[in-house]
Coordinates of C-alpha atoms in Angstrom, one line a residue:
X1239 CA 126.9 188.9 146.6
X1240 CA 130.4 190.7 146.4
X1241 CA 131.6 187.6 144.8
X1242 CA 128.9 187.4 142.2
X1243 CA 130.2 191.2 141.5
X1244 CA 133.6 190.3 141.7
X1245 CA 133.6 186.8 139.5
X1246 CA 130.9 188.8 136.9
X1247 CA 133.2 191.8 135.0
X1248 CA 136.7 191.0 133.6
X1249 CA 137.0 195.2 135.0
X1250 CA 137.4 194.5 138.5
X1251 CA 140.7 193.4 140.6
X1252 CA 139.5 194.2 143.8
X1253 CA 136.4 194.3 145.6
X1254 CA 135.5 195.9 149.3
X1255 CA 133.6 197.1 152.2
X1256 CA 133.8 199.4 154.6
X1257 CA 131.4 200.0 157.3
X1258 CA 131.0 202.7 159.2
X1259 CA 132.1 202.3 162.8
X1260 CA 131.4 205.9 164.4
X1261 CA 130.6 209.1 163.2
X1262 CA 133.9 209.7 161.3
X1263 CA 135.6 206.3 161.0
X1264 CA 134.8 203.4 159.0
X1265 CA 136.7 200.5 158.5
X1266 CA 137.5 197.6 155.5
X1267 CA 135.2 194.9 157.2
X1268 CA 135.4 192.5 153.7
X1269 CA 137.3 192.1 150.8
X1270 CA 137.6 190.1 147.7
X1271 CA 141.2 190.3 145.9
X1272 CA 143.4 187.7 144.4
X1273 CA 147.0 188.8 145.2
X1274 CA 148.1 189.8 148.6
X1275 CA 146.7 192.6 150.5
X1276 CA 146.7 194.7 154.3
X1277 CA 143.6 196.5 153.0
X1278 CA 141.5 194.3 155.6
X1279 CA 140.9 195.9 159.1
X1280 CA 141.9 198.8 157.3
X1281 CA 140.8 202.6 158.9
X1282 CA 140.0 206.0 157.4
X1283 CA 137.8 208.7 157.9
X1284 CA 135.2 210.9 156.8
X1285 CA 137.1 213.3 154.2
X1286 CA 140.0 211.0 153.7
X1287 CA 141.0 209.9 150.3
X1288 CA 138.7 209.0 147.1
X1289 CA 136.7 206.4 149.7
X1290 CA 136.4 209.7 151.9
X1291 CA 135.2 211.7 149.7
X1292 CA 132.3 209.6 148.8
X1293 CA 131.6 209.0 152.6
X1294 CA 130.8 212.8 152.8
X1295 CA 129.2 213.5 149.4
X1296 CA 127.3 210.1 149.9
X1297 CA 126.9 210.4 145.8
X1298 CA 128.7 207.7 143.8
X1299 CA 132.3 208.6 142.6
X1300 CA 134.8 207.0 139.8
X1301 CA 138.1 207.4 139.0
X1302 CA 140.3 206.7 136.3
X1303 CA 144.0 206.8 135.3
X1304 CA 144.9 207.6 138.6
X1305 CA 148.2 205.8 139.2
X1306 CA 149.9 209.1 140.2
X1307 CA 147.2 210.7 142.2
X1308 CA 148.0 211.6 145.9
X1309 CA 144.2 210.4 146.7
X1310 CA 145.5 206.8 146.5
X1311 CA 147.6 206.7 149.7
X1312 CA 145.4 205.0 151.6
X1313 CA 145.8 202.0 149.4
X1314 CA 149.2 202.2 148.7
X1315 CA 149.7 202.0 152.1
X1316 CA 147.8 198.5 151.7
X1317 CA 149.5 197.4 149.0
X1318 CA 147.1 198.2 146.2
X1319 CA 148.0 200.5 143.1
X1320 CA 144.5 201.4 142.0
X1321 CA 144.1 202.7 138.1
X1322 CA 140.6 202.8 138.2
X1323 CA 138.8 203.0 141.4
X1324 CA 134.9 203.4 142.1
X1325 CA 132.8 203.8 145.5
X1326 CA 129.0 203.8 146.5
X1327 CA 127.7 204.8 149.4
X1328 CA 125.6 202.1 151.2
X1329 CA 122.4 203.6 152.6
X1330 CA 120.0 202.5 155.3
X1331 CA 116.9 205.1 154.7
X1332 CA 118.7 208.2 155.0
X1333 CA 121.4 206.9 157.4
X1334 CA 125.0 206.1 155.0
X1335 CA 126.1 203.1 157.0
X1336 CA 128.8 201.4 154.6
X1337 CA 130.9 201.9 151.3
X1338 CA 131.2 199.3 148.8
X1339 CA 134.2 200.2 146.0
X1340 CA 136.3 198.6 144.1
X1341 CA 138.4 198.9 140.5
X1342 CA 141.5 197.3 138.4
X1343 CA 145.5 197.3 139.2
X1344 CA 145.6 196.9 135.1
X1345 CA 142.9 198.1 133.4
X1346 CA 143.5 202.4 133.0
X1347 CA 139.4 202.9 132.2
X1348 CA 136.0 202.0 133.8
X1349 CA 134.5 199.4 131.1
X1350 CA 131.4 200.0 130.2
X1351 CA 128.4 199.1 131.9
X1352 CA 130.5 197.8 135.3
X1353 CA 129.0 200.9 137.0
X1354 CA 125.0 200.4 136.3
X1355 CA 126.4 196.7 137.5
X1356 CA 127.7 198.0 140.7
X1357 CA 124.7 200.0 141.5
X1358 CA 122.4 197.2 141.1
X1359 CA 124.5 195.1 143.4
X1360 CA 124.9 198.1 146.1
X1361 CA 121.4 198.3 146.3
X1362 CA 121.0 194.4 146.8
X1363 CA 123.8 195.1 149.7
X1364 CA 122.2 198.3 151.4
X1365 CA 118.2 195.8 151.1
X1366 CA 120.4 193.1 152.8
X1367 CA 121.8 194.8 155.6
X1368 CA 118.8 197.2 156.0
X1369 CA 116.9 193.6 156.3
X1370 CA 119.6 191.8 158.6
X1371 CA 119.5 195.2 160.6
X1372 CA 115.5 194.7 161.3
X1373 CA 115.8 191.6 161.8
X1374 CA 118.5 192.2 164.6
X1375 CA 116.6 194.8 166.2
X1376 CA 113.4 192.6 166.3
X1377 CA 115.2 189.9 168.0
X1378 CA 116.6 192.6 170.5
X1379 CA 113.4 194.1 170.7
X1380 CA 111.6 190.7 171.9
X1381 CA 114.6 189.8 174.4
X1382 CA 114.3 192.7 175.9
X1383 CA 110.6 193.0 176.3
X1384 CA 111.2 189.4 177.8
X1385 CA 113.8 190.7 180.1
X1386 CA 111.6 193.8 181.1
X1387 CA 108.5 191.6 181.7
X1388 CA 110.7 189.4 184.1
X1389 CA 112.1 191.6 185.8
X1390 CA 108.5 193.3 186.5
X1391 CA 107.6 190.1 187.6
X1392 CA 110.2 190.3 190.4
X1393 CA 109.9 193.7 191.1
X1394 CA 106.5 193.1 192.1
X1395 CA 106.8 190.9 194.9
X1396 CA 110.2 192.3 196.0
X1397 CA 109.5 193.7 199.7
X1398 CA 113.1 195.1 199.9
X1399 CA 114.3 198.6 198.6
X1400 CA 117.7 197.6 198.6
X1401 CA 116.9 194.4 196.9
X1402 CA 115.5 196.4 193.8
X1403 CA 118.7 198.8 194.1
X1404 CA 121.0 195.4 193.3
X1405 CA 118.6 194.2 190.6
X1406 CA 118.7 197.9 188.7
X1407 CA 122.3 197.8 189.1
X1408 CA 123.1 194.4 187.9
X1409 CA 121.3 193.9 185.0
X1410 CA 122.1 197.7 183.8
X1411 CA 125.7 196.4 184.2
X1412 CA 125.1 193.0 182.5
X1413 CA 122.9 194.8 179.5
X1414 CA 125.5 197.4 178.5
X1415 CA 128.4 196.2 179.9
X1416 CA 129.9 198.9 180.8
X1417 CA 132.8 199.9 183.5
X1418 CA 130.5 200.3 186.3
X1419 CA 126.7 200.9 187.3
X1420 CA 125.3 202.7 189.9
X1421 CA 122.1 203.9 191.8
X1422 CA 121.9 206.8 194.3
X1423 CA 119.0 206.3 196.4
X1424 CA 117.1 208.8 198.1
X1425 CA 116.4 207.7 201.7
X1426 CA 115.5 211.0 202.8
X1427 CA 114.8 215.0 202.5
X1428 CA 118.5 215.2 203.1
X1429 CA 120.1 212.0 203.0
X1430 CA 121.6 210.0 199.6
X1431 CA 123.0 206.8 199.5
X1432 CA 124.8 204.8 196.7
X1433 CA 125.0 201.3 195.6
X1434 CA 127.3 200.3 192.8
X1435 CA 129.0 197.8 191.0
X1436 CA 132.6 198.3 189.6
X1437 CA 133.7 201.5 191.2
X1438 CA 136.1 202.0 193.8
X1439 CA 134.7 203.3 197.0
X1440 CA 136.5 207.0 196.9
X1441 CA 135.0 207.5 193.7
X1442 CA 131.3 206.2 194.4
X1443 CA 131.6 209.2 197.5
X1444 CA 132.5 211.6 194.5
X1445 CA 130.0 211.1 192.3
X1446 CA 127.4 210.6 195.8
X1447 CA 128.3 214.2 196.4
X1448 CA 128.5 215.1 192.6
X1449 CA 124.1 214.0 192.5
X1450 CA 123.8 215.7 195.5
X1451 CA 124.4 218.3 194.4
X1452 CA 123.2 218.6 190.8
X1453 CA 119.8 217.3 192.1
X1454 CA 119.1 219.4 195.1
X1455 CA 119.1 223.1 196.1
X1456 CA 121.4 223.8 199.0
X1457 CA 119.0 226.6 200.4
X1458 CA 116.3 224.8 201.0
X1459 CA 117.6 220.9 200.5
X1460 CA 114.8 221.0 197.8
X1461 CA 114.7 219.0 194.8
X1462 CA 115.6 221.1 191.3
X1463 CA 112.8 220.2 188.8
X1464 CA 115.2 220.9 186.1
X1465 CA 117.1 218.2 186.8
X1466 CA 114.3 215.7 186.2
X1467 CA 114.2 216.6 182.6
X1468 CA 114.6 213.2 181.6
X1469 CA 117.3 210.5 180.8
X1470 CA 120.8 212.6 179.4
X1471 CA 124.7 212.3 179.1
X1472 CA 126.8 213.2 182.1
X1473 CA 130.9 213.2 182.6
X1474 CA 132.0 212.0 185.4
X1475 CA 136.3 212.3 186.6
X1476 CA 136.7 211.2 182.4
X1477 CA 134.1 208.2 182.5
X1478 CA 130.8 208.9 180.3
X1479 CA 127.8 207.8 181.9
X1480 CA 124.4 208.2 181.0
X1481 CA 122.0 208.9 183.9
X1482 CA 117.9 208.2 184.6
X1483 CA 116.1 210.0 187.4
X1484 CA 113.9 207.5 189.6
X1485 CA 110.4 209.2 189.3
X1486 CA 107.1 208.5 190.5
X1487 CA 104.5 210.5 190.1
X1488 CA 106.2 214.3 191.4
X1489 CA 108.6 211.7 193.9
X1490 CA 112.2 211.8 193.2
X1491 CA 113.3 208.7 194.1
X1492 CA 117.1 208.7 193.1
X1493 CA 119.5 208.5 189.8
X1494 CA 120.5 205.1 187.6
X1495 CA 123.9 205.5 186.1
X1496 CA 125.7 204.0 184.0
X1497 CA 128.9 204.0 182.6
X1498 CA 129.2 203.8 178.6
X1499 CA 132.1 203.5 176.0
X1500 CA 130.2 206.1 173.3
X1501 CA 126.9 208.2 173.0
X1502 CA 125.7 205.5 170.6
X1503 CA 125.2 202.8 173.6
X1504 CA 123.2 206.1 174.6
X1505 CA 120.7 205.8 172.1
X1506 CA 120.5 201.6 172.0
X1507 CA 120.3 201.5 175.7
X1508 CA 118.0 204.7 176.4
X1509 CA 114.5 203.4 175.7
X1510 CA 115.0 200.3 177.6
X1511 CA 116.2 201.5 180.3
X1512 CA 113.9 204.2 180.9
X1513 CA 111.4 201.3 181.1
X1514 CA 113.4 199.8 183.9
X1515 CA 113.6 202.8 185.9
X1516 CA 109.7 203.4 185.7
X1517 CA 109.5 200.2 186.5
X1518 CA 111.9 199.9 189.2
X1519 CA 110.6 203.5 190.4
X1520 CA 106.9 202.3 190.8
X1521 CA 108.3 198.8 192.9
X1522 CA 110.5 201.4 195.1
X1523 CA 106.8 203.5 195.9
X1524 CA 104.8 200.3 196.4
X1525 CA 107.3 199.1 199.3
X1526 CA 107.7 202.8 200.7
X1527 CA 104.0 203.2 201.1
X1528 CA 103.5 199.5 201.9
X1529 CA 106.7 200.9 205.2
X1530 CA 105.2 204.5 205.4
X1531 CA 101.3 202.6 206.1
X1532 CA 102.7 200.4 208.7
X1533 CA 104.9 203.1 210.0
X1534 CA 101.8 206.0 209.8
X1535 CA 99.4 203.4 211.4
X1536 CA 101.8 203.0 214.6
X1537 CA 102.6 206.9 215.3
X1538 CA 99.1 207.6 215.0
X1539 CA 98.4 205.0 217.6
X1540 CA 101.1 206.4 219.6
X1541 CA 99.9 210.4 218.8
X1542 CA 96.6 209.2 220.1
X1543 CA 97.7 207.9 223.5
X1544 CA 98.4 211.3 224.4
X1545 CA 95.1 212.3 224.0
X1546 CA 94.4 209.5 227.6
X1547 CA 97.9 211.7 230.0
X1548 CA 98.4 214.5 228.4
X1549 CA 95.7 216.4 226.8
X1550 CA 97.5 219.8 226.5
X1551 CA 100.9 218.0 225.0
X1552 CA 98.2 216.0 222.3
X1553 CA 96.1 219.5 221.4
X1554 CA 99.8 221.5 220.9
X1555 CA 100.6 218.7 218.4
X1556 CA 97.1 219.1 216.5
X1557 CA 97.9 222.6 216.0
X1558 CA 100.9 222.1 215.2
X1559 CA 100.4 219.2 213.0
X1560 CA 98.0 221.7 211.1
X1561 CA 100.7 224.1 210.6
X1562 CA 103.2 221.9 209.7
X1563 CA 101.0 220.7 207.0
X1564 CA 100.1 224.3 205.9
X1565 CA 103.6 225.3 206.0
X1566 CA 104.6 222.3 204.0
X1567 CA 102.3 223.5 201.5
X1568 CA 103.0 227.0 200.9
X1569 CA 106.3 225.8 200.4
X1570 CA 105.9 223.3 198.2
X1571 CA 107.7 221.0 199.9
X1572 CA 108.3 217.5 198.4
X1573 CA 105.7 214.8 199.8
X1574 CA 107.9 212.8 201.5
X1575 CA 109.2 215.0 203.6
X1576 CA 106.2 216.7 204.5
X1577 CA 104.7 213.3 205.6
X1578 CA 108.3 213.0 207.6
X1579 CA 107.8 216.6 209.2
X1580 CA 104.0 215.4 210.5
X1581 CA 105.4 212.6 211.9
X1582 CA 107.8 214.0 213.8
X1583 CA 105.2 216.5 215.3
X1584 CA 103.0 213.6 216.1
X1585 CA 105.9 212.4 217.9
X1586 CA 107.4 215.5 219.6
X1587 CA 106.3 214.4 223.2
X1588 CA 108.0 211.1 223.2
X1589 CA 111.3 210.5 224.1
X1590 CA 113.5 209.3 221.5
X1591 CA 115.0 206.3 223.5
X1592 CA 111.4 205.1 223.8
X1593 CA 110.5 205.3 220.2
X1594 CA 113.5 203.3 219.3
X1595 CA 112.0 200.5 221.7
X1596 CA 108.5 200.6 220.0
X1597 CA 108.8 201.4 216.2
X1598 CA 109.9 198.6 213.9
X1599 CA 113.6 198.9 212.7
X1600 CA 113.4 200.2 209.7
X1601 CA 115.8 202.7 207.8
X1602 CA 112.8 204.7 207.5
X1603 CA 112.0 204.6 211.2
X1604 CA 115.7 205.2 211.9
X1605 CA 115.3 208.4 210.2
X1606 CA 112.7 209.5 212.2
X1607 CA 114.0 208.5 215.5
X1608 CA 117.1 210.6 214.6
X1609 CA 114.9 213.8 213.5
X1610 CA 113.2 213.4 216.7
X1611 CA 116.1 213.6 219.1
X1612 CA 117.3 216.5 216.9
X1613 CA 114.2 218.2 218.0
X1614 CA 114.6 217.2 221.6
X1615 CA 118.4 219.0 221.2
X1616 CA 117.0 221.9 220.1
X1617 CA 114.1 222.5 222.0
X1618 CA 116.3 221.7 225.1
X1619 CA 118.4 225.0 223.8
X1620 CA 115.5 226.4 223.6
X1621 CA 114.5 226.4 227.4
X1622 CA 118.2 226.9 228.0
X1623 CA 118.6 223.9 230.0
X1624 CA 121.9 223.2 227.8
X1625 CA 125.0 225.2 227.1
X1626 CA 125.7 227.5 224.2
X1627 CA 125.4 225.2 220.9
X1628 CA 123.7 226.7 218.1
X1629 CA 121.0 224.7 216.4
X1630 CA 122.1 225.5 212.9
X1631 CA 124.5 222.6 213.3
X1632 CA 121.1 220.4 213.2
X1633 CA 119.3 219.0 209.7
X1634 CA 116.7 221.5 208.1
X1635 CA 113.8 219.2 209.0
X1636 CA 114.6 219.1 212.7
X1637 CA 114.7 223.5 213.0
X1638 CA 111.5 223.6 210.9
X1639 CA 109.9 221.0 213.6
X1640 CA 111.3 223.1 216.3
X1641 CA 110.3 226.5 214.8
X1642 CA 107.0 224.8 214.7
X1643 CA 106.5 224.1 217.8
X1644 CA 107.6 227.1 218.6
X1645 CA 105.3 229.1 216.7
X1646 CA 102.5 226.6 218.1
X1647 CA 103.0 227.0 221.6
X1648 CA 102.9 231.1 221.1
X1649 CA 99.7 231.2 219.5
X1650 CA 98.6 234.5 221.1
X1651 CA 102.0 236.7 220.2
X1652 CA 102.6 235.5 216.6
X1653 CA 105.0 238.1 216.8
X1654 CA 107.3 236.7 218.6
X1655 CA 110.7 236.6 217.4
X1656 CA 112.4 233.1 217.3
X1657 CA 116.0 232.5 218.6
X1658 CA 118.7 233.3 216.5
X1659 CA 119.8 229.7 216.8
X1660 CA 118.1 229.3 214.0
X1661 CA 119.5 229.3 210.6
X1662 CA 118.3 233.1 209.3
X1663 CA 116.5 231.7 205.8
X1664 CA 114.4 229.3 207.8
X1665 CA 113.0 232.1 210.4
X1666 CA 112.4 234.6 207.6
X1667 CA 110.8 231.5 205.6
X1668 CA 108.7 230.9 208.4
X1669 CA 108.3 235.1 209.2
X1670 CA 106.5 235.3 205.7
X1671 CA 104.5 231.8 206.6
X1672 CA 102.9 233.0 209.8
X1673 CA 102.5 236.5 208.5
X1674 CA 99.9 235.1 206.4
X1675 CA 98.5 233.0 209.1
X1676 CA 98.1 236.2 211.4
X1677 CA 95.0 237.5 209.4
X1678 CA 92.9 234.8 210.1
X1679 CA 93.8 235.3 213.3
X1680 CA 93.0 239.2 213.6
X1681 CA 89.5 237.8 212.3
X1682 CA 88.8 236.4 215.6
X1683 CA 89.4 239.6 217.1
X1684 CA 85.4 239.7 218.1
X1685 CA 86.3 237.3 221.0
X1686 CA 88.8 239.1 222.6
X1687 CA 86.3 240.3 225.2
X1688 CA 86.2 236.7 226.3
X1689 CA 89.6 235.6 226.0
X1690 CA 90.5 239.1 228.1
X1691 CA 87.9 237.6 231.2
X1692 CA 89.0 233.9 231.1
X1693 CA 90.4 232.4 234.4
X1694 CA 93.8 231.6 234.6
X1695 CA 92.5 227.8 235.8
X1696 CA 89.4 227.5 234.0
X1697 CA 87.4 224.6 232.7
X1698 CA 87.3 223.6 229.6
X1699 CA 83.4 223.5 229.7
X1700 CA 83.0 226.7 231.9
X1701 CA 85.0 228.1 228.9
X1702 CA 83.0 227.1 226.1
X1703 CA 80.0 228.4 227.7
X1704 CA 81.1 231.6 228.3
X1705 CA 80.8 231.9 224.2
X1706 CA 76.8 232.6 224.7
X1707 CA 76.5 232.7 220.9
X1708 CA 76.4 228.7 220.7
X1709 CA 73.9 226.2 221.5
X1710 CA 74.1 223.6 224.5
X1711 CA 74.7 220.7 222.1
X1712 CA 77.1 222.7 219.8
X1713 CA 79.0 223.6 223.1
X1714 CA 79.2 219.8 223.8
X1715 CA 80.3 219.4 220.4
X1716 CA 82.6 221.6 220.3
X1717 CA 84.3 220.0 224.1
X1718 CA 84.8 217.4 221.8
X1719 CA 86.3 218.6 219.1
X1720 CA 89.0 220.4 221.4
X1721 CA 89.7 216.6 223.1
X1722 CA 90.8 215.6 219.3
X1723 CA 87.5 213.7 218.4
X1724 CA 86.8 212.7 214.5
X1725 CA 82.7 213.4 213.3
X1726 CA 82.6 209.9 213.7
X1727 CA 83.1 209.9 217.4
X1728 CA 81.4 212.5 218.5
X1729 CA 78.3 211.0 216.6
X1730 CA 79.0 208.2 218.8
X1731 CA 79.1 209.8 222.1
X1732 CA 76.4 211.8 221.6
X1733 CA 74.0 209.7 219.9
X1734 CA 73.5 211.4 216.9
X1735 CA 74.5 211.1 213.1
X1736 CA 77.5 212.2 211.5
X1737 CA 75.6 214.3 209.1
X1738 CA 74.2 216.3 212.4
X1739 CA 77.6 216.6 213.8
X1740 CA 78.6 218.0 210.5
X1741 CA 75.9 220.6 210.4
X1742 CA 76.8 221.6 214.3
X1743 CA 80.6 222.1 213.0
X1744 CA 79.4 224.4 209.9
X1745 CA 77.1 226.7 212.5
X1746 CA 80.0 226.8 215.2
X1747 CA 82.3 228.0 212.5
X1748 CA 80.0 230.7 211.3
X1749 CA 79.2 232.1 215.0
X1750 CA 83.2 231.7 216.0
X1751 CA 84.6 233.5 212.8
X1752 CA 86.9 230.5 212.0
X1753 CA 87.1 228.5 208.9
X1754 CA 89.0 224.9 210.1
X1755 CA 88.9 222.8 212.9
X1756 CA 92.3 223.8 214.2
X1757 CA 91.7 227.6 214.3
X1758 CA 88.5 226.6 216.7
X1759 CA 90.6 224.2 218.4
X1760 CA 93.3 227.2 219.2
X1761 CA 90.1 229.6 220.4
X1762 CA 89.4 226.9 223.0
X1763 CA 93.0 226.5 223.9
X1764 CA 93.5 230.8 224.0
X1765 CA 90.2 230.4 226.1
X1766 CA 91.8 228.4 229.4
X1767 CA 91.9 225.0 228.5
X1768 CA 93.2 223.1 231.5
X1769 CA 94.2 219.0 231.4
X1770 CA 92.6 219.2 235.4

């Protein structure tokens, strides 16, 4: 088309392109001239010289008789000495994306009708391109959508977190093809990990510690919502990389980055690879609950043995089970590690060793073993069967199970002060917590009478029946309830339906002033419950 141009007017020595390379630069990408020439591969810049001009105007511009104007330079430089010179700006919708110009060495005017020429054939260029440009982008478009249809193929049979770490980081790598890719994994409350390709070891620590920070609140170790804005730009030592949370749902999962040359790769990669992370984010759910089922299903086998040699140790962990949950709530902690706090009360009577024998070996189940010999520590410091070591040295998660229990196994004196081992934002935290929980206690202040004549040995039977209020099949209920029975069960036992069981619960709470099944479950505890 430049050719036609070139061959078609007796006006024109030299005929060019430049397209636009960044925001600022463009460069001669074509060029049709007879005699030598550097002007090829030639740079300039937004501002510079006749051609620069036009670039920021994006308005046609024409020169003649300009053998001794400074403006030339650029192709003097090239060895060119312009008299005439015209540009038009190249336009993709309102994007300029290119320049074609041109004019004589010998001719000192514009003949006449070479411009409306040059329009027509800029036009035919910028259709061309624009069409070449669409036609890229669909081809892009498909290949991708083939890629990201692959890939979910994969990712849905994948049984492997780690496995679906490598896949995000290779093809991220591989697609933009940048100086490295990397994923920072979430494993736990408080515990990252990184997998990367192309970055020295020192550095993937640095930037491990850089995410940790940026995505979590050191106070409480809980995740900053702010952060999970979306996809965005982030410099790291000097590299540019741009970054993708891994969300599911309100689960923060980890960070995708990748490293890029300029913002542009930015906005060509950032669509796409949003739809990988949601992707990959959804596989990396599926396999955690597929882990936290088969994980959940084993502790509450184990929780419920306790229930067979050690009634009190199982009712202290329904208590505090219901606390924990409570607690997790009012303070909005993230899922995960409020399912990881429950667990670990489920598991507070077994030794650690032991669990590490029975529970699969997982890096899930590794986690947990370790919060539960944390808790072991501290509650050893507790009953001061260890020397002076503070528990602040502990994880978060293993002084809020410990304050827990704590709190649990002084249900009567709520106002008991808990060790200054530990850390002071976690016992005011939980000061404010039980606060709230001590009114629905003073609302079972009617019983006192009772709890004030209960026998230091009592049954739990001759217990419930000192409450004269109830019936005798609510009292046998209500035994029940306080061995850890589900509606289901005591149905069972006592040869009734559920829905009866259910309408026995509702009049027990209404005579005992208490609203849940672990506040009634505490009464019967306050009231002598005794495993003989």
């Amino acid at each position: 088309m430049m050719e036609l141009l070139f061959h078609a007017h007796k006006g024109i020595d030299f005929l060019g392109y430049a397209e636009k390379e960044h925001d600022i630069g463009f460069r001669v990408t074509e060029l049709v001239h007879l005699k030598e020439s550097t002007l090829l591969d030639a740079h300039f810049s937004l501002g510079e010289g006749f051609l620069g001009q036009v670039a920021t105007t994006r308005q046609l511009g024409y020169w003649e008789h300009i053998d001794k104007d400074p403006r030339i330079s650029f192709f003097i430089q090239n060895k060119l000495h312009p008299q005439t010179l015209f540009c038009y700006p190249i336009m993709n919708s309102d994007t300029l994306i290119g320049l074609l110009f041109g004019g004589s060495e010998t001719e000192t005017e514009i003949a006449e009708g070479l411009l409306h020429l040059g329009q027509a054939v800029a036009a035919l260029i910028g259709v061309h391109i624009t069409f070449q440009s669409l036609r890229s982008d669909r081809d892009t478009y498909y290949l991708r959508m083939s890629m990201l249809m692959e890939i979910c193929k994969t990712l849905s049979v994948v049984k492997d977190i780690k496995r679906v770490l490598f896949i995000l980081v290779d093809l991220s790598l591989n697609l933009v093809q940048g100086s490295f890719s990397c994923v920072i994994h979430k494993q736990a409350a408080d515990k990252m990990n990184i997998v990367s390709r192309g970055m020295p070891r020192s550095q993937a620590e640095k930037y491990l510690k850089d995410i940790s920070v940026r995505y979590a609140e050191t106070a409480t170790n809980r995740l900053d919502e702010r952060a999970f804005e979306g996809a965005g730009l982030y410099i790291f030592e000097g590299f540019q990389t741009m970054e993708f949370p891994l969300m599911y749902g309100n689960t923060f999962y980890g960070v995708l980055s990748i490293a890029i040359s300029t913002s542009n790769d930015f906005i060509e990669y950032k669509e796409f690879m949003q739809s990988l992370t949601i992707v990959a984010s959804s596989a990396i759910d599926r396999i955690q609950g597929e882990l936290s089922t088969s994980a959940w299903e084993a502790i509450e086998l184990l929780h419920r043995s306790i229930q067979q040699w050690d009634p009190p140790a199982f009712m202290l962990s329904q208590l505090a089970r219901e606390m924990i949950i409570d607690y997790s709530h009012v303070s909005e902690l993230p899922a995960s590690q409020s399912k990881l706090l429950e667990m670990a009360i489920l598991l507070n009577a077994f030794d650690p060793q032991l669990l590490g024998s029975i529970l699969k070996a997982t890096p899930e189940n590794a986690i947990l073993i370790q919060l539960a010999d944390e808790v072991r520590n501290i509650r050893v410091l507790l009953e001061g069967r260890s020397g002076r070591v503070e528990a602040l040295s502990h994880s978060e998660n293993s002084q809020i199970v410990a304050l827990t229990l704590f709190y649990t196994e002084h249900l009567t004196s709520y106002s008991v002060e808990p060790p200054i081992i530990f850390r002071l934002e976690l016992r005011e935290s939980f000061a404010k917590f039980i606060s709230k929980r001590q009114i629905v206690d003073m609302e079972m202040s009617i019983f006192e009478p009772i709890l004030e004549n209960r026998t230091e040995h009592g049954d739990l039977k001759q217990a419930i029946k000192a409450l004269k209020l109830l019936s005798a099949r609510e009292q046998d209920v209500i035994s029940l309830v306080a061995e850890g029975r589900s509606n289901r069960e005591i149905a069972e036992k006592l040869v009734i339906s559920e829905h009866t069981v259910k309408n026995h619960m509702t009049s027990i709470f209404n005579k005992m002033g208490v609203t849940d099944r672990s506040h009634l479950i505490a009464m019967v505890y306050q009231l002598g419950y005794n495993a003989n």
